[in-house]
PDB file of C-alpha atoms in Angstrom:
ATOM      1  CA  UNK A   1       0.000   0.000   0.000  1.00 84.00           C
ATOM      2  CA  UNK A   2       1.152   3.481  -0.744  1.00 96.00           C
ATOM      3  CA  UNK A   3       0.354   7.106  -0.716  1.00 98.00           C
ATOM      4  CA  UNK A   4      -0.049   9.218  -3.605  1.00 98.00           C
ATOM      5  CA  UNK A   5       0.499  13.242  -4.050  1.00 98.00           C
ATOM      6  CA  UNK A   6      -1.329  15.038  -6.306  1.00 98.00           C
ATOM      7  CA  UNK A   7      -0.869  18.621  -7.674  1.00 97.00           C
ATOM      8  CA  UNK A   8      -4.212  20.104  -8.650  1.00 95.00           C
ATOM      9  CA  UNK A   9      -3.631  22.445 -11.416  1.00 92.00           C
ATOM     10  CA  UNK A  10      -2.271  20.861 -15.118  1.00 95.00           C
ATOM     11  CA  UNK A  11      -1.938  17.555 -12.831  1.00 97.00           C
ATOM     12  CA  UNK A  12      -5.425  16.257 -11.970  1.00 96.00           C
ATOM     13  CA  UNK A  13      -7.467  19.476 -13.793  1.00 92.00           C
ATOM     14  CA  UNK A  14      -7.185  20.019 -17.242  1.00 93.00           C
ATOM     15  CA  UNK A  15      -6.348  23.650 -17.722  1.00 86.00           C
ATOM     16  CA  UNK A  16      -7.964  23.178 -21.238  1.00 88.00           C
ATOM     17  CA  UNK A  17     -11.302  21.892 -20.372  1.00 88.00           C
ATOM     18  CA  UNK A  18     -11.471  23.043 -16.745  1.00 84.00           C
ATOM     19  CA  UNK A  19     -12.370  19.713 -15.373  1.00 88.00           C
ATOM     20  CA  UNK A  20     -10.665  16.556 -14.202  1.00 93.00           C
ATOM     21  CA  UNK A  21     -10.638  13.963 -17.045  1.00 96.00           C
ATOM     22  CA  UNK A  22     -12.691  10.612 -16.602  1.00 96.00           C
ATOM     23  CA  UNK A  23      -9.532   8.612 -16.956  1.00 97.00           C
ATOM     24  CA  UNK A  24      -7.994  10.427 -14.293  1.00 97.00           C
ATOM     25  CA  UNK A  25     -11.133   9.906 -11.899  1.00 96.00           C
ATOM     26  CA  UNK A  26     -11.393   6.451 -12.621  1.00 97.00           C
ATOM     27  CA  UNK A  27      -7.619   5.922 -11.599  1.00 97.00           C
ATOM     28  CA  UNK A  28      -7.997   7.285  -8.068  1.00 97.00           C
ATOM     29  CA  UNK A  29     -11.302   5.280  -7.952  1.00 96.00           C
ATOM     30  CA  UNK A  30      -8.939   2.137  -8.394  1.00 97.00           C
ATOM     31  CA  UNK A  31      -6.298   3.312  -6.750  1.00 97.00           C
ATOM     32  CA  UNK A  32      -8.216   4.417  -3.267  1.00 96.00           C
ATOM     33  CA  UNK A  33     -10.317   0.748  -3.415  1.00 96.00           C
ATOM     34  CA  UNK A  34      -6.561  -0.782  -3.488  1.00 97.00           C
ATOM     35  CA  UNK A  35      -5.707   0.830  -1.011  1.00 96.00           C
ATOM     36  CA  UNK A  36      -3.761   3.690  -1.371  1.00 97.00           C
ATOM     37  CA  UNK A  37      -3.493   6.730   0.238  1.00 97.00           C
ATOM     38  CA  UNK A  38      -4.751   9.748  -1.913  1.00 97.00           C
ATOM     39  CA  UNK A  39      -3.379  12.738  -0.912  1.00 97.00           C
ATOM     40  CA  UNK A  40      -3.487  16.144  -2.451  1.00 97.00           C
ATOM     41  CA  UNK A  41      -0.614  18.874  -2.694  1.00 97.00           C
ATOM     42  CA  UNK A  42      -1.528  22.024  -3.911  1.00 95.00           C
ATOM     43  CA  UNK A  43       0.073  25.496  -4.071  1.00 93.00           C
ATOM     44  CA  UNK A  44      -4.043  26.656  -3.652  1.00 90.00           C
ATOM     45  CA  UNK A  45      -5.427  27.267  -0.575  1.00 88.00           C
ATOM     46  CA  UNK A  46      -7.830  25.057   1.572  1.00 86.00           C
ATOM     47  CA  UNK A  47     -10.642  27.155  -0.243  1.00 81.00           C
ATOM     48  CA  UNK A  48      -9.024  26.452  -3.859  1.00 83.00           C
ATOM     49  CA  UNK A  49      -9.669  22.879  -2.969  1.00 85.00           C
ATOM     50  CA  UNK A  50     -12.795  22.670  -1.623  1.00 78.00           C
ATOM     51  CA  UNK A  51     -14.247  22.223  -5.376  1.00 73.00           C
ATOM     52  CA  UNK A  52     -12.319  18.898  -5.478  1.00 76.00           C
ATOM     53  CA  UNK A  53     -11.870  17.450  -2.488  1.00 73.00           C
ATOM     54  CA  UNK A  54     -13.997  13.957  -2.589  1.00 74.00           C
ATOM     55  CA  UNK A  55     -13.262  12.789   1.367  1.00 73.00           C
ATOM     56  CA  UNK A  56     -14.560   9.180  -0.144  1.00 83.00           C
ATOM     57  CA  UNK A  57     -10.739   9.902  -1.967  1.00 93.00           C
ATOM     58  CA  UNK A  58      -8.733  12.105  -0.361  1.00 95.00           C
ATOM     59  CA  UNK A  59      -8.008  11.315   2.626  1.00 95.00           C
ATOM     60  CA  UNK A  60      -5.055  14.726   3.184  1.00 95.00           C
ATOM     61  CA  UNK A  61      -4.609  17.935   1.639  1.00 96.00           C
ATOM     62  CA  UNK A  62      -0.740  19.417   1.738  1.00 97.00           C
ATOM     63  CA  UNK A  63      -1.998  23.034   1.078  1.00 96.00           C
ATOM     64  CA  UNK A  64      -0.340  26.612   0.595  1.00 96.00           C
ATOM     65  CA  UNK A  65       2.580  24.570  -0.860  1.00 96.00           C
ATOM     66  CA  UNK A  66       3.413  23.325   2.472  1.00 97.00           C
ATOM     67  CA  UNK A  67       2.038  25.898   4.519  1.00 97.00           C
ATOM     68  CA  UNK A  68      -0.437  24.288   6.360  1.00 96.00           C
ATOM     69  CA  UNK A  69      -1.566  20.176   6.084  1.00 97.00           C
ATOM     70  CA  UNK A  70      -5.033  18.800   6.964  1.00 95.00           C
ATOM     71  CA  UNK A  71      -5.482  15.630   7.482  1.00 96.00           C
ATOM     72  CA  UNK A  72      -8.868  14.003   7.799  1.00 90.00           C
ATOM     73  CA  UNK A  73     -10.365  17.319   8.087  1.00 85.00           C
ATOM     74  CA  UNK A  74      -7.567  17.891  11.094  1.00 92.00           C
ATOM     75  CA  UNK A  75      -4.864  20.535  10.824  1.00 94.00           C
ATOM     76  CA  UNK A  76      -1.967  18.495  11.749  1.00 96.00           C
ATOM     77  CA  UNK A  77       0.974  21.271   9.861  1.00 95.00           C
ATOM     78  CA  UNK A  78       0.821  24.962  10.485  1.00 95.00           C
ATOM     79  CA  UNK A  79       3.595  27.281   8.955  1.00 97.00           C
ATOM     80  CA  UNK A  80       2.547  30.472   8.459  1.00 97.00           C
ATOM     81  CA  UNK A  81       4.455  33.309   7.136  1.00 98.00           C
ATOM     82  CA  UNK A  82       5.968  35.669   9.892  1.00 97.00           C
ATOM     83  CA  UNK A  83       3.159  38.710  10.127  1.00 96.00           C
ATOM     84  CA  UNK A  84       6.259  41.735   9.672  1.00 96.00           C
ATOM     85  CA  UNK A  85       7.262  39.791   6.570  1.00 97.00           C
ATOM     86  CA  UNK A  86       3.703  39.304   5.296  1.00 97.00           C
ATOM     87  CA  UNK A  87       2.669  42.702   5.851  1.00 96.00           C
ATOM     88  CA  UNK A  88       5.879  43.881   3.383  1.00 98.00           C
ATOM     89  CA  UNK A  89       5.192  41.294   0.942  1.00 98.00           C
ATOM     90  CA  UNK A  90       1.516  43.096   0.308  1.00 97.00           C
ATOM     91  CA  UNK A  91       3.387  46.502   0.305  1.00 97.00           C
ATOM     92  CA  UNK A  92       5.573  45.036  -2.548  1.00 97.00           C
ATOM     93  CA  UNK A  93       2.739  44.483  -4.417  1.00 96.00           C
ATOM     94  CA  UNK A  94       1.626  48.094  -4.245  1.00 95.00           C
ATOM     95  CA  UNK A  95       4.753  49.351  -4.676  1.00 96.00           C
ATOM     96  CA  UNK A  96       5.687  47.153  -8.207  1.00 94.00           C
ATOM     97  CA  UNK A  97       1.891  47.185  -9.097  1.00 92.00           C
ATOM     98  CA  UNK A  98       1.338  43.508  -8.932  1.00 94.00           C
ATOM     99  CA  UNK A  99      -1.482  41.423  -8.395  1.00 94.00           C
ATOM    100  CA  UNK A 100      -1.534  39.584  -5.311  1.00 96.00           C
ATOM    101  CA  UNK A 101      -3.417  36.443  -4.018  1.00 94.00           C
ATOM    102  CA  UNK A 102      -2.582  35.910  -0.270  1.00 95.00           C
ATOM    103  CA  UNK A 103      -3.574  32.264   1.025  1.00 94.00           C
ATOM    104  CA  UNK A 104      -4.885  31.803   4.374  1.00 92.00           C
ATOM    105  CA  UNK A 105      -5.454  28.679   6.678  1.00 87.00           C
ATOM    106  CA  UNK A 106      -9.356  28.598   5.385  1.00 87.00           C
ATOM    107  CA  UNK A 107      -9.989  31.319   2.999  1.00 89.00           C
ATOM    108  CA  UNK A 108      -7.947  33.009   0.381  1.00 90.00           C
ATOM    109  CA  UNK A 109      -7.501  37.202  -1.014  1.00 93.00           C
ATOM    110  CA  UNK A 110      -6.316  39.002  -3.967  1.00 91.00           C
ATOM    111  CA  UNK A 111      -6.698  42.630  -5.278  1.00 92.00           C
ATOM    112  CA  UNK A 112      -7.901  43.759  -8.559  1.00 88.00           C
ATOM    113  CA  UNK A 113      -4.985  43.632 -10.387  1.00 86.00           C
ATOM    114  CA  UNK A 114      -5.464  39.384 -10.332  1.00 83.00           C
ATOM    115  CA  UNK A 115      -8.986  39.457 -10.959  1.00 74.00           C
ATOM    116  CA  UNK A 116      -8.252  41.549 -14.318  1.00 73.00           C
ATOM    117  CA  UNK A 117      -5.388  38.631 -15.488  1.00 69.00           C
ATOM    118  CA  UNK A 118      -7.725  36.178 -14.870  1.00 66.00           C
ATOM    119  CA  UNK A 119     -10.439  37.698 -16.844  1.00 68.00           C
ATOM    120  CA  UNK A 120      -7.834  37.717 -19.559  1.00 64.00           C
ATOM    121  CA  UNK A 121      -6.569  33.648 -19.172  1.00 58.00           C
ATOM    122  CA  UNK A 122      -9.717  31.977 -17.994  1.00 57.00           C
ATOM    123  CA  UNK A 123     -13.283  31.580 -19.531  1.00 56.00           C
ATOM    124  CA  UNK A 124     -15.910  33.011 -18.209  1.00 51.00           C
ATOM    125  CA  UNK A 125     -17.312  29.883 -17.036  1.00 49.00           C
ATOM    126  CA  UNK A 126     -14.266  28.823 -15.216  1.00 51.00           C
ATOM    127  CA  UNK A 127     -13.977  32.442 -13.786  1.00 46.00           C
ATOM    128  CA  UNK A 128     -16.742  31.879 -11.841  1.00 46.00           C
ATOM    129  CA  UNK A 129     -15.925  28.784 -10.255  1.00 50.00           C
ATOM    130  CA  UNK A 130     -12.395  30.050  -9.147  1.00 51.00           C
ATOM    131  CA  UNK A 131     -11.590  29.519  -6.094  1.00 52.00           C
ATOM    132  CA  UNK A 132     -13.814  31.624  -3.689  1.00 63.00           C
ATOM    133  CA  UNK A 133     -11.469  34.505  -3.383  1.00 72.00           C
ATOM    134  CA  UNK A 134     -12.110  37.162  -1.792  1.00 85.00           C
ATOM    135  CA  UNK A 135     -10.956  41.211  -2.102  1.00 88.00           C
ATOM    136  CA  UNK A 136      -7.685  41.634  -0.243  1.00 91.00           C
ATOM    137  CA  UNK A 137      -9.393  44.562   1.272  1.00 89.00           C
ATOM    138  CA  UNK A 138     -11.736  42.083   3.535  1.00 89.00           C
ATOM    139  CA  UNK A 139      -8.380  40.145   4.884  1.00 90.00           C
ATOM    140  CA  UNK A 140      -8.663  40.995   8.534  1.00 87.00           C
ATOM    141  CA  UNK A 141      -5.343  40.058   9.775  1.00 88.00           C
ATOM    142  CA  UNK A 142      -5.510  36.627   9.523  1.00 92.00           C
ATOM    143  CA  UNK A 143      -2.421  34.794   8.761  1.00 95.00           C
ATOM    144  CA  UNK A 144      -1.130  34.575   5.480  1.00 96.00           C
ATOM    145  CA  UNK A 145       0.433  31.022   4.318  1.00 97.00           C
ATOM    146  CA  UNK A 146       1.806  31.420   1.017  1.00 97.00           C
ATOM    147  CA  UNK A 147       1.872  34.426  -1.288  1.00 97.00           C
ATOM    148  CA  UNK A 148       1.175  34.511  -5.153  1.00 95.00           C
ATOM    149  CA  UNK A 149       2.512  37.628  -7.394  1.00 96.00           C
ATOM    150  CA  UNK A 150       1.049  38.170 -10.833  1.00 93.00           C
ATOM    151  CA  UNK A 151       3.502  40.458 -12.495  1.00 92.00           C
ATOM    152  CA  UNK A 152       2.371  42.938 -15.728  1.00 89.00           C
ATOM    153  CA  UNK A 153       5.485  42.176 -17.526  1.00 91.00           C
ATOM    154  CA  UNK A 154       9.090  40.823 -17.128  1.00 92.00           C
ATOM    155  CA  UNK A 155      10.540  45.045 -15.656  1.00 94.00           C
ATOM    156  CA  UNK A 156       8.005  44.650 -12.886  1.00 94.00           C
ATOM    157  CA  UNK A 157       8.529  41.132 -12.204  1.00 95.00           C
ATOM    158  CA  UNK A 158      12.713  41.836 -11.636  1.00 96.00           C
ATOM    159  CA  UNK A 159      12.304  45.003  -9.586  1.00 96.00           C
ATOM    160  CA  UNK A 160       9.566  42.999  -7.099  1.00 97.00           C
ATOM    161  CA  UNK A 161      11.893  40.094  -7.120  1.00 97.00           C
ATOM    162  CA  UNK A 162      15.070  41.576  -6.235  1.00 97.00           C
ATOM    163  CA  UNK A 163      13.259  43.219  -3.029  1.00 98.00           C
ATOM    164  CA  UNK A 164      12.176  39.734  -2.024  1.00 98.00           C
ATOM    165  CA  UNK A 165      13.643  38.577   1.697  1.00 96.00           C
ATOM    166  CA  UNK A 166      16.193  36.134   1.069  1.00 94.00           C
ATOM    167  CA  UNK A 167      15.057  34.119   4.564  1.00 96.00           C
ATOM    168  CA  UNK A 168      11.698  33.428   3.037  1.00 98.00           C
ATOM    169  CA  UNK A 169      10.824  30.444   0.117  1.00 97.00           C
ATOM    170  CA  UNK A 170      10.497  31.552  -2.969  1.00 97.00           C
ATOM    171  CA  UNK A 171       9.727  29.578  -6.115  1.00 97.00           C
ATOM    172  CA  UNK A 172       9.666  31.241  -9.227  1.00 96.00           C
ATOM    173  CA  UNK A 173       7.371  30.313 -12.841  1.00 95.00           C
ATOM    174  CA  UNK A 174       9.351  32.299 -15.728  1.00 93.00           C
ATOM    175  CA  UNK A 175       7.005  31.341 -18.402  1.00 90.00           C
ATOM    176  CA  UNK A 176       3.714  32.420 -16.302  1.00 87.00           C
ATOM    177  CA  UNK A 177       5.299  36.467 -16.083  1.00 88.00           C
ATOM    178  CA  UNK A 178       2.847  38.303 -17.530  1.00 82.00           C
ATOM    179  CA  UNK A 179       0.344  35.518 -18.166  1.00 82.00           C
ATOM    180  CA  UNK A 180      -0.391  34.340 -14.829  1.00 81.00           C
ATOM    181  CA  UNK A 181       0.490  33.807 -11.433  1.00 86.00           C
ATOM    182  CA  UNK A 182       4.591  34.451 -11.512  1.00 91.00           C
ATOM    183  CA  UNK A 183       5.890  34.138  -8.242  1.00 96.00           C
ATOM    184  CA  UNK A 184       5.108  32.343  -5.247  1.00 97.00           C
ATOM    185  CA  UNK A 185       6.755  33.311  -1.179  1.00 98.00           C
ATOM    186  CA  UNK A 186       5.983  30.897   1.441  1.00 98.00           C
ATOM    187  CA  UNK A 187       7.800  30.799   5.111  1.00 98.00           C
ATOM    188  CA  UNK A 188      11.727  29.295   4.925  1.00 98.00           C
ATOM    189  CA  UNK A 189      12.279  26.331   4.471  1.00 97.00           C
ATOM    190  CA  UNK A 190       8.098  25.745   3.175  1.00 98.00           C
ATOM    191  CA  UNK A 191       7.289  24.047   0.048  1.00 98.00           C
ATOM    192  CA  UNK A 192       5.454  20.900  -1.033  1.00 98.00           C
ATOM    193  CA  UNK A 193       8.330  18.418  -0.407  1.00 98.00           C
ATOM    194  CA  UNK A 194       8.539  20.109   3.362  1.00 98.00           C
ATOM    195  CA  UNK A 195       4.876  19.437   3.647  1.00 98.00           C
ATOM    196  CA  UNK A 196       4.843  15.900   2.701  1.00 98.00           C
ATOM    197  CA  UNK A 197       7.807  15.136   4.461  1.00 98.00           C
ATOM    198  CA  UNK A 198       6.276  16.006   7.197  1.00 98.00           C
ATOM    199  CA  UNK A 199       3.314  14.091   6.926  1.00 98.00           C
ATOM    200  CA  UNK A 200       5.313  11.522   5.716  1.00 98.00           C
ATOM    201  CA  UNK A 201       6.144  11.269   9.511  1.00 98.00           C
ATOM    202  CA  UNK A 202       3.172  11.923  11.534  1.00 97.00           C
ATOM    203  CA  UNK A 203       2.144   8.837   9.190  1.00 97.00           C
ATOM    204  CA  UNK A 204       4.701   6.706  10.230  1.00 97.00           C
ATOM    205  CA  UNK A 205       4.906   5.761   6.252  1.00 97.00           C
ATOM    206  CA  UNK A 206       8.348   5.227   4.787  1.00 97.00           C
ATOM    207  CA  UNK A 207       9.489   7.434   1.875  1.00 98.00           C
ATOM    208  CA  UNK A 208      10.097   4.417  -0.408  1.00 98.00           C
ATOM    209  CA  UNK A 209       6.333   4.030  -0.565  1.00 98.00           C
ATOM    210  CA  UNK A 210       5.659   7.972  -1.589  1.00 98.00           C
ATOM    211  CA  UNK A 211       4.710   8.862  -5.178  1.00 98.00           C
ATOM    212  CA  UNK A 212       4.287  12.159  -6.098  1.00 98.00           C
ATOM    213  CA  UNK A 213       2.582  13.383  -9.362  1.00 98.00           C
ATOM    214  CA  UNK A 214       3.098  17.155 -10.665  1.00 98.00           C
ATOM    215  CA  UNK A 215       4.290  19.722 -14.033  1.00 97.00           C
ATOM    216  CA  UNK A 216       5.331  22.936 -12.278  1.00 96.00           C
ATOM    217  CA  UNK A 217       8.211  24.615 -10.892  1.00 96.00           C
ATOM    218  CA  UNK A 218       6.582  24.236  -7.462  1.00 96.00           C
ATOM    219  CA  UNK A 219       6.330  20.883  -7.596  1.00 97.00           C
ATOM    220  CA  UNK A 220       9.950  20.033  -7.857  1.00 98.00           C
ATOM    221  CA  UNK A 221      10.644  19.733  -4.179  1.00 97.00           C
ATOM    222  CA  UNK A 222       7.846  17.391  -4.048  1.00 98.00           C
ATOM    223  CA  UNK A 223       8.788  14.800  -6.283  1.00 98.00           C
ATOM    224  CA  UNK A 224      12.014  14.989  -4.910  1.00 98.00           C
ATOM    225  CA  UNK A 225      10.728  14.245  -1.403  1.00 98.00           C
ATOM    226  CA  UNK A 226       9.083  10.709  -2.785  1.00 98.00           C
ATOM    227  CA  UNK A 227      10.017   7.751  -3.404  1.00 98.00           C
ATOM    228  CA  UNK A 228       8.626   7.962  -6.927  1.00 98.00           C
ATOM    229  CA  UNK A 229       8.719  11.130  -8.499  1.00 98.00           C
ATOM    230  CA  UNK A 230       5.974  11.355 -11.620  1.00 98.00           C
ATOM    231  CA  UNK A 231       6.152  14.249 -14.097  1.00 98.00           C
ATOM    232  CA  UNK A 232       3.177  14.863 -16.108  1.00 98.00           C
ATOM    233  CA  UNK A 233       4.092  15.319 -19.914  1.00 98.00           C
ATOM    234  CA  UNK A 234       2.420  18.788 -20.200  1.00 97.00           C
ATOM    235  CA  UNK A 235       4.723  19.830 -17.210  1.00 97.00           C
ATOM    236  CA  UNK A 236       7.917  22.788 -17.599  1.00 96.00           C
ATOM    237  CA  UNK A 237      11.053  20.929 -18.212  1.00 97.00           C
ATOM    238  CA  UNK A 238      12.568  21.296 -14.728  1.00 96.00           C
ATOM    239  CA  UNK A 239       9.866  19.177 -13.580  1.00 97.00           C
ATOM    240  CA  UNK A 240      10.714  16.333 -16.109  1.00 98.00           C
ATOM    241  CA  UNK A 241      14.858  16.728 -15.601  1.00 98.00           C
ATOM    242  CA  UNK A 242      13.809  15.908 -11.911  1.00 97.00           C
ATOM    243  CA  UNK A 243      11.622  12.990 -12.556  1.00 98.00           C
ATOM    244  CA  UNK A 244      11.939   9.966 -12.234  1.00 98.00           C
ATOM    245  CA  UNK A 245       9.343   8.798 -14.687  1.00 98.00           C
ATOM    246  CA  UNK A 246       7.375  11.268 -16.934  1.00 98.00           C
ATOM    247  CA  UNK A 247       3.831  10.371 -18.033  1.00 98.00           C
ATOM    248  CA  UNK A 248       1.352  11.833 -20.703  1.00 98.00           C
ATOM    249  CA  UNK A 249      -0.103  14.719 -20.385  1.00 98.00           C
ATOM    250  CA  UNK A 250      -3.555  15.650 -18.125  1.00 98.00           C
ATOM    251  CA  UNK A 251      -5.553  15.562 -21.306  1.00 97.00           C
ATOM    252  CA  UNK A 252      -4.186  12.562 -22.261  1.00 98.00           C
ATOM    253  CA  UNK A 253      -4.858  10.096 -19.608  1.00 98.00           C
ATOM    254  CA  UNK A 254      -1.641  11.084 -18.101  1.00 98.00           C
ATOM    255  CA  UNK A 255      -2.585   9.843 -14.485  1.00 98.00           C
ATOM    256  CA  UNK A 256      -3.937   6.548 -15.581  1.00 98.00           C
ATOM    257  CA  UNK A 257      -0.943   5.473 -17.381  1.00 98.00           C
ATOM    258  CA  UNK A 258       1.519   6.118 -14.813  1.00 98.00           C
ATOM    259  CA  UNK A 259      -0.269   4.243 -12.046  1.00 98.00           C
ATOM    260  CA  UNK A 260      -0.918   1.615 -14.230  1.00 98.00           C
ATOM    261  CA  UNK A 261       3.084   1.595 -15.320  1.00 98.00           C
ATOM    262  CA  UNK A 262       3.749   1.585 -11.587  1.00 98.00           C
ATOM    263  CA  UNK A 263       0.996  -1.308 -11.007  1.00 97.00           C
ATOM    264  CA  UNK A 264      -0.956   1.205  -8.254  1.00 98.00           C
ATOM    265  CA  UNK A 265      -4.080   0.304 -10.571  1.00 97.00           C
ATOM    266  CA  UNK A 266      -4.677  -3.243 -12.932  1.00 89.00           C
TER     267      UNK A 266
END
């Protein structure tokens, strides 16, 4: 028996029909009846989840890219980002005129400038369904987990960048500046692979019996903190140089074939 991470976005939802594939559904089916732990690992809040989290599947969420872990509806990880630091990493938004999304324990924020890139990337009917952000101007001082930047164009996105604390985590996407979500910051020494580990231990499961399944930057630490590192073929190429098997992509059955080429599924 093992457990299995999943990334959400380009992993188990298609980014090109905003939905998760029937192949892909049908794998954890198999793979949960034999078994398995189903866990997912997401850079989205626990609000960005809610959407897709089947508790007849998933049995764990590894959320804010590390920052905080739920297990069985129980917050067993909390690693929030130091307030000072949070508080400049808004102002740094302002400053560079950014978008923002700020990720909290339950409930997530962004200002306008991401609401007007994802009118430009996302349909209208996927709009609608994103997320349940809400307007950073509502965030009442809750923590902040993790930290997403949406930079207008590559100027903005080095200026922000080099002002960044060098004691925080922060994981980069080159190809999403100006298209999407750029930059994330989480708390040092935070990231997917941190998370896991982690629960790796409360678990009691060894490594060795760890697969991990993701295509971004962000995911790198991940697959490197499993056993079995699975790169989706749709994923950025760091992903894949770090993988230890790469798969199709989501839209073509991707998850099935890898767990049936590692026998998690006949």
């Amino acid at each position: 028996m093992g457990i299995l991470f999943f990334d959400i976005d380009d992993t188990l939802f298609s980014h090109q029909t905003f939905t998760i594939p029937e192949s892909t559904h049908e794998a954890l089916v198999r793979a949960r009846a034999n078994g398995h732990h189903l866990v997912l690992a997401s850079g989205r809040g626990h609000s960005g989840i809610v959407d897709l989290y089947d508790d007849t599947l998933f049995e764990g969420a590894v959320c804010c890219s590390g920052g905080c872990v739920f297990w069985n509806d129980e917050l067993i990880i909390d690693h929030p980002i130091p307030q000072d630091k949070a508080a400049y990493l808004i102002q740094l938004a302002e400053q560079y005129e950014s978008g923002i999304s700020v990720q909290g324990k339950l409930e997530s924020w962004q200002n306008n400038k991401v609401m007007e890139v994802m009118r430009r990337v996302l349909p209208k009917s996927a709009l609608k369904k994103r997320m349940h952000i809400q307007p950073l101007s509502q965030r009442q001082g809750q923590p902040i987990y993790k930290v997403d930047y949406f930079f207008p164009d590559l100027e903005h996105a080095q200026a922000l960048l080099a002002k960044l604390p060098e004691d925080l985590n922060i994981c980069v996407f080159p190809d999403a500046i100006g298209k999407g979500s750029g930059c994330e910051v989480s708390a040092n020494g935070v990231s997917k692979g941190s998370g896991i580990t982690e629960l790796l231990n409360w678990l009691g499961i060894d490594r060795s019996d760890s697969y991990a399944f993701g295509d971004s930057e962000n995911d790198i630490e991940m697959l490197k903190s499993c056993g079995t590192g699975i790169a989706m073929g749709n994923g950025v190429q760091a992903i894949k140089d770090c993988a230890d098997y790469i798969t199709s992509s989501v839209d073509d059955n991707g998850i099935w074939n890898a767990m049936k080429h590692f026998g998690l599924i006949e």
